[in-house]
PDB file of C-alpha atoms in Angstrom:
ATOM      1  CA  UNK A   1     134.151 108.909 107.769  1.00  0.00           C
ATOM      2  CA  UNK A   2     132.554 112.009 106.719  1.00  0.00           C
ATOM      3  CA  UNK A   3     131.591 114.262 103.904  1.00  0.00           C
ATOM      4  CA  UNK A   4     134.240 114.713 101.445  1.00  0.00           C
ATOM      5  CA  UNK A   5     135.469 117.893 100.219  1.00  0.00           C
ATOM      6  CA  UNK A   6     133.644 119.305  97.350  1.00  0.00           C
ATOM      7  CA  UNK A   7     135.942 118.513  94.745  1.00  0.00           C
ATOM      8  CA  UNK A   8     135.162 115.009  95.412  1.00  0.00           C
ATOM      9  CA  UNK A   9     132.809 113.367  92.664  1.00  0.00           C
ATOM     10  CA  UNK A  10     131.648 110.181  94.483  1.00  0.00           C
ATOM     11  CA  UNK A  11     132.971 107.634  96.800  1.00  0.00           C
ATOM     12  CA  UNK A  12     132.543 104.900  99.537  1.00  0.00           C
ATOM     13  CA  UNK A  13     132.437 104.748 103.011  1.00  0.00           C
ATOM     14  CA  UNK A  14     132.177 102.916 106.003  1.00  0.00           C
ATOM     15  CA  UNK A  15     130.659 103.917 109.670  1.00  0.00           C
ATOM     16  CA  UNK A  16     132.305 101.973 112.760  1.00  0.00           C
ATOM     17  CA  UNK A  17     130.893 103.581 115.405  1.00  0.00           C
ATOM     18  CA  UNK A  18     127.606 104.786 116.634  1.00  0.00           C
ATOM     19  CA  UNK A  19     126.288 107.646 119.050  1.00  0.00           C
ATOM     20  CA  UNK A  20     127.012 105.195 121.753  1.00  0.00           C
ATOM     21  CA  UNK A  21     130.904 104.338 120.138  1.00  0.00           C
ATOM     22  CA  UNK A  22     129.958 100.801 120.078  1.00  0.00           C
ATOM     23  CA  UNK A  23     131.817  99.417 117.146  1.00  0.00           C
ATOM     24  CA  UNK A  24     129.496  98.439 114.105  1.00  0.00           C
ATOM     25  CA  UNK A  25     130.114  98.649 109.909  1.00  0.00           C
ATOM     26  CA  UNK A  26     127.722 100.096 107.702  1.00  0.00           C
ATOM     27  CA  UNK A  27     129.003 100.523 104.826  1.00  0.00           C
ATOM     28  CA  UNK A  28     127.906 103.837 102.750  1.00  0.00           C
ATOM     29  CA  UNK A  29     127.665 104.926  98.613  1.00  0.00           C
ATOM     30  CA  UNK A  30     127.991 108.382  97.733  1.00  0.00           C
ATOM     31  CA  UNK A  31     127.358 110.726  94.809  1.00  0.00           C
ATOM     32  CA  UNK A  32     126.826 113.748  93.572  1.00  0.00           C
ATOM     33  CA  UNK A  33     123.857 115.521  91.592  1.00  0.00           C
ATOM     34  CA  UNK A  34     124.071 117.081  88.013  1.00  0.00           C
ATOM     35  CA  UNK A  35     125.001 120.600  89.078  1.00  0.00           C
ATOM     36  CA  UNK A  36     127.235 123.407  87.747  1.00  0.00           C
ATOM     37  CA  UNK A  37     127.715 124.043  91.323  1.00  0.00           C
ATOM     38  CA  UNK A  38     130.418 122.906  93.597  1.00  0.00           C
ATOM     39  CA  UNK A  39     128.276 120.423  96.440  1.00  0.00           C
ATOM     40  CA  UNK A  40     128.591 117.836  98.827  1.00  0.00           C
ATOM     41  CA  UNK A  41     128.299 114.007  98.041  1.00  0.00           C
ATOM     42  CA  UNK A  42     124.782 113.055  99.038  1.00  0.00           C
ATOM     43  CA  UNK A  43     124.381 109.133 100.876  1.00  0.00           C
ATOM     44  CA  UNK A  44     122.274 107.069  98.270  1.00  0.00           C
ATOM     45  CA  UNK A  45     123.046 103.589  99.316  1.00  0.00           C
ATOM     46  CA  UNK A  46     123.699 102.219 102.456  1.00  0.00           C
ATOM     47  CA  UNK A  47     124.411  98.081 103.830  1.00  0.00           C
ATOM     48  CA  UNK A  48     123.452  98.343 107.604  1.00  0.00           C
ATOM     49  CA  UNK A  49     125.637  96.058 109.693  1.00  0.00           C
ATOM     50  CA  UNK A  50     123.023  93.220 109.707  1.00  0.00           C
ATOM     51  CA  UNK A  51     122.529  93.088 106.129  1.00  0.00           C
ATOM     52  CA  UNK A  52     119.523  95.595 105.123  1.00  0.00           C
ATOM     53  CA  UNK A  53     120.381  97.254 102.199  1.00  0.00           C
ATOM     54  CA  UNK A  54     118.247 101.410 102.027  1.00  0.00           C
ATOM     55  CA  UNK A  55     118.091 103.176  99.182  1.00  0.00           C
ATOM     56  CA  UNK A  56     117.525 106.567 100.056  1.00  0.00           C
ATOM     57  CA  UNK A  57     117.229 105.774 103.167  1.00  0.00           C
ATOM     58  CA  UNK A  58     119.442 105.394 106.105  1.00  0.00           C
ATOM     59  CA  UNK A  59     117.651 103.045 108.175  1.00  0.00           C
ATOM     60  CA  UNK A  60     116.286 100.346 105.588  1.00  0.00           C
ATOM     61  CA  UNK A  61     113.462  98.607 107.719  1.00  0.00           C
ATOM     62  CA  UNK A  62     113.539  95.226 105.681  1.00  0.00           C
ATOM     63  CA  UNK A  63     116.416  93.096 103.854  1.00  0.00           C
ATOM     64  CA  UNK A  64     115.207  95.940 100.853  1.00  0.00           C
ATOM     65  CA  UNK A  65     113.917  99.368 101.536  1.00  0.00           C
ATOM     66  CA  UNK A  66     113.585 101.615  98.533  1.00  0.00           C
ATOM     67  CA  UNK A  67     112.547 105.735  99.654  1.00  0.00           C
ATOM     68  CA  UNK A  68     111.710 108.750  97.472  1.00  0.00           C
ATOM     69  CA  UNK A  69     110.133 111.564  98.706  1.00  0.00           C
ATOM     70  CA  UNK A  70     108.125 111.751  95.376  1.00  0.00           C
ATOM     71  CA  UNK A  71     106.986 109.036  92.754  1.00  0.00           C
ATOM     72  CA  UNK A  72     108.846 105.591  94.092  1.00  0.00           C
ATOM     73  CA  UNK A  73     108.898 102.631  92.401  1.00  0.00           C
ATOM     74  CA  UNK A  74     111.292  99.795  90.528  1.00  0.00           C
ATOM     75  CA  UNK A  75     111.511  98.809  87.289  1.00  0.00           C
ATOM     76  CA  UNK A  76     112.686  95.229  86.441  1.00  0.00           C
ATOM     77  CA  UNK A  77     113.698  94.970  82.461  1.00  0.00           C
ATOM     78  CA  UNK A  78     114.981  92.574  80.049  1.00  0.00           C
ATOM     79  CA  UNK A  79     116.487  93.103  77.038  1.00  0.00           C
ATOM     80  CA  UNK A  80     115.311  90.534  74.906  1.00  0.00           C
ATOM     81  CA  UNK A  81     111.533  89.621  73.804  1.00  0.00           C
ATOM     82  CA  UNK A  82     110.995  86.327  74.652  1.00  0.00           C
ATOM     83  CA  UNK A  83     112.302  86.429  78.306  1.00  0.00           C
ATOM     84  CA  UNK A  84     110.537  87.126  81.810  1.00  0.00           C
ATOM     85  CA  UNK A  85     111.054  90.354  83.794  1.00  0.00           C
ATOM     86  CA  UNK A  86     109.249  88.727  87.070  1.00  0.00           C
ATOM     87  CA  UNK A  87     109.409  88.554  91.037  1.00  0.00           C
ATOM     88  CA  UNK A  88     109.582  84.948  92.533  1.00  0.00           C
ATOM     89  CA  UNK A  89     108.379  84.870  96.233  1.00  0.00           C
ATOM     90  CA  UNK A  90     109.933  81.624  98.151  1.00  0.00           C
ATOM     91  CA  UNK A  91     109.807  79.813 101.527  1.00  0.00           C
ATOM     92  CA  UNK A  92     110.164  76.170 102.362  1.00  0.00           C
ATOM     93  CA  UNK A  93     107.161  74.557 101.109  1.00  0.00           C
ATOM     94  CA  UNK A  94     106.540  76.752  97.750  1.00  0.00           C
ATOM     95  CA  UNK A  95     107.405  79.158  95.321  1.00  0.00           C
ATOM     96  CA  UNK A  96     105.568  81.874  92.842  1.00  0.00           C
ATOM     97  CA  UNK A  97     106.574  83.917  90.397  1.00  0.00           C
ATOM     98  CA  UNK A  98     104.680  87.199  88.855  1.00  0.00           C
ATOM     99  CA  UNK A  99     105.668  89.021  86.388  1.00  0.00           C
ATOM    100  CA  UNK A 100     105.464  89.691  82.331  1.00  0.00           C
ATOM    101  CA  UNK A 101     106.458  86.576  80.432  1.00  0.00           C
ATOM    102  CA  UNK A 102     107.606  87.230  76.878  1.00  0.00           C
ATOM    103  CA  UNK A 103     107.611  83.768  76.534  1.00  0.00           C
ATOM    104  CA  UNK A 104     103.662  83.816  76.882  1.00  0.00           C
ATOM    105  CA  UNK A 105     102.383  86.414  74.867  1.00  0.00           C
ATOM    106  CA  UNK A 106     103.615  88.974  76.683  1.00  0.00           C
ATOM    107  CA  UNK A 107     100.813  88.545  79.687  1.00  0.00           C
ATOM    108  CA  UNK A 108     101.458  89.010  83.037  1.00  0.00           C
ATOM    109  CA  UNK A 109     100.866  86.323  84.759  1.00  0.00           C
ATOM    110  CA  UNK A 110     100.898  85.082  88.846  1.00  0.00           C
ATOM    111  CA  UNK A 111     102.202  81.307  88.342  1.00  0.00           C
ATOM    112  CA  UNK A 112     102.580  78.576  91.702  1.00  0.00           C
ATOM    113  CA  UNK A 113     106.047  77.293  90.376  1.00  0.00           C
ATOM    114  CA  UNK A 114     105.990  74.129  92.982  1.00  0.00           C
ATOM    115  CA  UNK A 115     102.587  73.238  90.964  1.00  0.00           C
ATOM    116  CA  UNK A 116     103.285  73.954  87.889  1.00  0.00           C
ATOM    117  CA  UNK A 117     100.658  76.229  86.796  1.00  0.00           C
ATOM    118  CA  UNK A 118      99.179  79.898  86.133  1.00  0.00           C
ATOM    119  CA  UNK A 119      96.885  80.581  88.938  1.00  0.00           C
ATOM    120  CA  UNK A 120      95.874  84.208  87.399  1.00  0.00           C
ATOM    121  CA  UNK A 121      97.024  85.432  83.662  1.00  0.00           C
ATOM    122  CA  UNK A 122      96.000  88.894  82.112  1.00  0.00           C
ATOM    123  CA  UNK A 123      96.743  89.311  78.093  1.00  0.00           C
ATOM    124  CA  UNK A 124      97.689  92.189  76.053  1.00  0.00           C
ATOM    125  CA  UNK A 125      94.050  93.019  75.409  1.00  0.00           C
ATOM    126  CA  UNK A 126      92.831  93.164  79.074  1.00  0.00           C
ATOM    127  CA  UNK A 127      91.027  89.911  79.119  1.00  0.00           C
ATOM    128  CA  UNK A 128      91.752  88.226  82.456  1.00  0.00           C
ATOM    129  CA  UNK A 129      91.803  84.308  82.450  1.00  0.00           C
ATOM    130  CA  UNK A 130      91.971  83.102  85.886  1.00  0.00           C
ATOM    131  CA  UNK A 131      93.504  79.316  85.542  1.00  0.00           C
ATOM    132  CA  UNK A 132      92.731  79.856  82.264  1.00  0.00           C
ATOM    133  CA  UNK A 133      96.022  81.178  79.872  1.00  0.00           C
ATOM    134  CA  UNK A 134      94.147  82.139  76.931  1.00  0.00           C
ATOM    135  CA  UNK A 135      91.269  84.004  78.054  1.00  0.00           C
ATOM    136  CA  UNK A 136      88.464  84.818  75.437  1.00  0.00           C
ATOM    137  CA  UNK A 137      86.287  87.526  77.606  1.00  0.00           C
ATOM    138  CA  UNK A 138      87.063  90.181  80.125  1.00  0.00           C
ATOM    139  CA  UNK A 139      87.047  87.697  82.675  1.00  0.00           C
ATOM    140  CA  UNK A 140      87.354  83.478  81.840  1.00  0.00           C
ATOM    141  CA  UNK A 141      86.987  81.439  84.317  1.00  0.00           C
ATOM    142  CA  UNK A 142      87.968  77.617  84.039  1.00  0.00           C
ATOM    143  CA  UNK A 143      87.619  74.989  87.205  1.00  0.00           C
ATOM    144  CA  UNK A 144      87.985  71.332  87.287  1.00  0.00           C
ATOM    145  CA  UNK A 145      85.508  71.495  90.506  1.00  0.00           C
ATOM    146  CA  UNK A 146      81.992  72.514  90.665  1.00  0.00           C
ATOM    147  CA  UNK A 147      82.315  75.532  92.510  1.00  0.00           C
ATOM    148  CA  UNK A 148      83.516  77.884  89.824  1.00  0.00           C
ATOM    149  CA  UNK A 149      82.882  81.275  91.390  1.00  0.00           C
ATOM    150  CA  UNK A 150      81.768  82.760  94.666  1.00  0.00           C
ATOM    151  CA  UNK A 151      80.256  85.923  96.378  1.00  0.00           C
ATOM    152  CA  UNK A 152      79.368  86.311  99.569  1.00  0.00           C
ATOM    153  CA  UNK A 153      78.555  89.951 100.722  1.00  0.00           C
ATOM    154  CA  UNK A 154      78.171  89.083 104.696  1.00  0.00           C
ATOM    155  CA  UNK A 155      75.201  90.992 104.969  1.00  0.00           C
ATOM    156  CA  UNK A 156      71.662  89.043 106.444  1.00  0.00           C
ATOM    157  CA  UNK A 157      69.870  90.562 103.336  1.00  0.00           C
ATOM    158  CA  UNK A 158      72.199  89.029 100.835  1.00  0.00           C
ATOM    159  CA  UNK A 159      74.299  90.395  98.645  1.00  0.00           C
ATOM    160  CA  UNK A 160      75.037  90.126  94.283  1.00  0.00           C
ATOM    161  CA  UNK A 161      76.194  91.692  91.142  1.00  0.00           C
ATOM    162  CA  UNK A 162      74.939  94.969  89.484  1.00  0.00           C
ATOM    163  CA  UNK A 163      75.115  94.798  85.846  1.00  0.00           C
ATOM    164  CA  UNK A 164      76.015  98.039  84.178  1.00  0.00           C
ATOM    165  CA  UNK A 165      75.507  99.472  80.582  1.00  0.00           C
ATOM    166  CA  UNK A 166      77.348 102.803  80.099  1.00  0.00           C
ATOM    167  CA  UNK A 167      77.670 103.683  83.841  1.00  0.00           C
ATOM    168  CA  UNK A 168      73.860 102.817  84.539  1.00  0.00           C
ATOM    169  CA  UNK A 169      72.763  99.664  86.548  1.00  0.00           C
ATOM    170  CA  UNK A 170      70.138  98.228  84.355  1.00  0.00           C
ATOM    171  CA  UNK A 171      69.949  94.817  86.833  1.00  0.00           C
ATOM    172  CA  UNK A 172      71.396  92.680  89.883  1.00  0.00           C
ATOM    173  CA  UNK A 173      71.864  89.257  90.021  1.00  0.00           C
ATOM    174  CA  UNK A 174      72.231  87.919  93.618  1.00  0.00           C
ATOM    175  CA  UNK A 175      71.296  86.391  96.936  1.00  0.00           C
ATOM    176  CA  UNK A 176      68.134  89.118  98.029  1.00  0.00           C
ATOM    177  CA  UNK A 177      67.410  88.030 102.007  1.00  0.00           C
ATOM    178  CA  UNK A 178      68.012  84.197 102.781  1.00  0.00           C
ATOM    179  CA  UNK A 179      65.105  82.865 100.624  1.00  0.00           C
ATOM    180  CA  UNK A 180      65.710  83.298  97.225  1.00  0.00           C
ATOM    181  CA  UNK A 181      67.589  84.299  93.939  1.00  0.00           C
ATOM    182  CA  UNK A 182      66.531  87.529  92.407  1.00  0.00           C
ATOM    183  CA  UNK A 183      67.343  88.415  89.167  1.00  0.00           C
ATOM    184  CA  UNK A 184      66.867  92.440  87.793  1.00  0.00           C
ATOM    185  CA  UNK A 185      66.141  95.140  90.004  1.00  0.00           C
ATOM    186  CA  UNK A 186      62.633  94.908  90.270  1.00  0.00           C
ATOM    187  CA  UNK A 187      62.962  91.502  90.800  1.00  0.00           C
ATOM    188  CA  UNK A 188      61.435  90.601  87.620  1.00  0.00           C
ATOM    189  CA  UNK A 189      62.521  87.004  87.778  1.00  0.00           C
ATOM    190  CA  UNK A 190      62.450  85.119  90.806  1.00  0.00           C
ATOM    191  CA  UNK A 191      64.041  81.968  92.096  1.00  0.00           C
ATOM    192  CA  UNK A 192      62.832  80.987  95.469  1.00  0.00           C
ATOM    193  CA  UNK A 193      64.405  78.442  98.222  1.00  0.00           C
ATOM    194  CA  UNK A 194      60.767  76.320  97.578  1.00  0.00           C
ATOM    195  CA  UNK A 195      61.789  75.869  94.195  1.00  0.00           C
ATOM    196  CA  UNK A 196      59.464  78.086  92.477  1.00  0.00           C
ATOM    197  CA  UNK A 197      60.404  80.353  89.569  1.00  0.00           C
ATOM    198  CA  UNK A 198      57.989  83.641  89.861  1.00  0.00           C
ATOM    199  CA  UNK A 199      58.333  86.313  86.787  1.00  0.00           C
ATOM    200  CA  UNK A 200      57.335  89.591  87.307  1.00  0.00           C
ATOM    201  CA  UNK A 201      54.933  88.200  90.484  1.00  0.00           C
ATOM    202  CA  UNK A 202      55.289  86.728  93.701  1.00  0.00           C
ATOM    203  CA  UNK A 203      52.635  83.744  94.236  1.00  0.00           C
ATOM    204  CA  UNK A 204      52.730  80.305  95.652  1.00  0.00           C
ATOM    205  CA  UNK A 205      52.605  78.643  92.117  1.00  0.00           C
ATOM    206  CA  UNK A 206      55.527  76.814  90.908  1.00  0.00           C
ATOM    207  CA  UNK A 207      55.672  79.030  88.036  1.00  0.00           C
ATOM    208  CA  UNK A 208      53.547  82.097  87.432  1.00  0.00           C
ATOM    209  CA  UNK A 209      53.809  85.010  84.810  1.00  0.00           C
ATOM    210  CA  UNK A 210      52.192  88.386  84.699  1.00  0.00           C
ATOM    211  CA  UNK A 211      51.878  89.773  81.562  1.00  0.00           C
ATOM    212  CA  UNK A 212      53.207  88.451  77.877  1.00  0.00           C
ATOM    213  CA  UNK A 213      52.200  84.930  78.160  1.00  0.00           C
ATOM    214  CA  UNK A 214      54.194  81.872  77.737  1.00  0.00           C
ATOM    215  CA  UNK A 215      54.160  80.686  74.133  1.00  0.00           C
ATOM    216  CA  UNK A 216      54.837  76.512  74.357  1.00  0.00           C
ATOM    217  CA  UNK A 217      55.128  74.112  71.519  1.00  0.00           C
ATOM    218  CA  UNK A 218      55.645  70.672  72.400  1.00  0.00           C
ATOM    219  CA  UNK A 219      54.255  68.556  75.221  1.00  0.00           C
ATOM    220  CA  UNK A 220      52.738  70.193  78.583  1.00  0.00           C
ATOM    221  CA  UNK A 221      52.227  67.480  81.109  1.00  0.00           C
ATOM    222  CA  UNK A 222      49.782  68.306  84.228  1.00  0.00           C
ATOM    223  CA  UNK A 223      47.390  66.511  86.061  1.00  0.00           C
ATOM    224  CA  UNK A 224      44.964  68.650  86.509  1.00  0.00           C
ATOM    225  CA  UNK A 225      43.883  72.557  85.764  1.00  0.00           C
ATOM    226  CA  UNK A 226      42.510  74.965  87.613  1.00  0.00           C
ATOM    227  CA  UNK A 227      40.624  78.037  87.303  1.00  0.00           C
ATOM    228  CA  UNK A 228      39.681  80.135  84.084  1.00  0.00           C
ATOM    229  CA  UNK A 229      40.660  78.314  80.314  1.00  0.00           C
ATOM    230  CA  UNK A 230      39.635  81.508  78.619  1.00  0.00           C
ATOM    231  CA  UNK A 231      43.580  81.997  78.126  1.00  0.00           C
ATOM    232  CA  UNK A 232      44.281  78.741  76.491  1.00  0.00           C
ATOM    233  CA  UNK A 233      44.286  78.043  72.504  1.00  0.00           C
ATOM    234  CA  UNK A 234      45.071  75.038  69.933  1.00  0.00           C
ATOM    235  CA  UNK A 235      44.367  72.878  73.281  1.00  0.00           C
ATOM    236  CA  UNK A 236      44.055  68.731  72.327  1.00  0.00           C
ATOM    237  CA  UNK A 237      43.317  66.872  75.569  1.00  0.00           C
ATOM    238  CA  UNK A 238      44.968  63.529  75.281  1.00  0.00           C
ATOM    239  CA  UNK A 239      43.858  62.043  78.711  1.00  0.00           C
ATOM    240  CA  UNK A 240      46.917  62.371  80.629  1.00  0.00           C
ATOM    241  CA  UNK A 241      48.490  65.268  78.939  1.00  0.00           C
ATOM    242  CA  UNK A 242      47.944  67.731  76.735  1.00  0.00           C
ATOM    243  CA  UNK A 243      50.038  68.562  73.524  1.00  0.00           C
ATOM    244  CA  UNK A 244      49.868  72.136  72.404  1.00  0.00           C
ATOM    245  CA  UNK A 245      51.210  74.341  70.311  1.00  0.00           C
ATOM    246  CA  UNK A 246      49.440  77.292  71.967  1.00  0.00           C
ATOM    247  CA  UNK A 247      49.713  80.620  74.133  1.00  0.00           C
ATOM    248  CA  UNK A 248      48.572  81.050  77.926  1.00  0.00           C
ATOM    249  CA  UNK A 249      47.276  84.768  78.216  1.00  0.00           C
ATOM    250  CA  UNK A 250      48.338  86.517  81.006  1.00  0.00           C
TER     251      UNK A 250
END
């Protein structure tokens, strides 16, 4: 066991013994670099007695260790289409495969193989379909349950989504403390626990607006009034509602 001479272009190898001479068999692949320059055989593979295979390492630390002191990674490729360069991931109870499947598009897709479907799928244009295989936004989301979509920030004041346009948050939409739903950043619209929908205000009314008016046409249905009419137009009182086609000033 040992380097070879320089003259020598590639070869195999095997290791019996360790720095303690026990008795062992790790079996070695050699080769040489591209160089105009007589130099030794450098190690590039090695099968440690127990079955870890290293590449570019010595001392793999799983069944599959692959080293590079620069830029590492694997490429998996097929040469035709329609097939699936993929990773399947297996234990007793189930088994998943990810990977690009010509044979869908050419998406990449995360599939539970023991259920028989696509859990995640992403298409050629971006769009990401989760249970969904043909997604028709940036992100599609289809459930058979109720509960389609969940966030939870873990925080006692709540938690949400910023909505962006061109790198600027121009509103939130989220949980704001444990009371209510706030929608915009100055909580222009206002959902609260009591069940009272607040725009632009917050007031004990089940619905109150500041500003713009509500234009209704149809039937508004209340059993009393209160407080100044001054706002009100095209009012006919009917007795135990009132049908309008009218605006309420603010």
């Amino acid at each position: 066991y040992g380097n070879p001479a320089t003259t020598a272009p590639a070869y195999i190898a095997y290791e019996d013994r360790n720095t303690s001479s026990y008795t062992y068999g790790d079996l070695t692949f050699w080769t040489k670099d591209a160089v105009t320059t007589n130099t030794n055989a450098i190690e590039r593979i090695r099968i440690k007695s127990g079955g870890r295979v290293g590449i570019g390492t010595t001392i793999p630390g799983t069944n599959f260790h692959l080293f590079n002191p620069g830029v590492c990674y694997a490429i998996i490729e097929t040469g035709h289409a329609d097939y699936n360069p993929m990773i399947e991931y297996k234990n007793a109870d189930r088994r998943w495969q990810a990977g690009l499947f010509g044979d869908d598009a050419d998406g990449y897709s995360i599939k539970d193989i023991t259920a028989g479907a696509t859990r995640v799928h992403i298409d050629t244009d971006g769009y990401v379909g989760i249970t969904s295989t043909n997604p028709t936004v940036r992100l599609d989301i289809s459930a058979g349950d109720a509960t389609v979509f969940k966030m939870d920030a873990g925080a006692a004041n709540g938690g949400g989504m910023a909505i962006h346009h061109q790198n600027t948050v121009k509103g939130y939409f989220g949980v704001a403390g444990s009371n209510y739903l706030s929608s915009s950043s100055a909580n222009d619209i206002v959902l609260r626990a009591e069940n009272r929908l607040d725009v632009a205000v917050s007031n004990t009314k089940k619905m109150d607006v500041n500003g713009g008016g509500i234009n209704v046409s149809g039937i508004c249905t209340a059993t009393s009034f209160s407080g100044s009419a001054s706002g009100l137009t095209g009012v006919v009182n009917t007795g135990k509602s009132i049908a309008m086609a009218m605006i309420f000033g603010g």
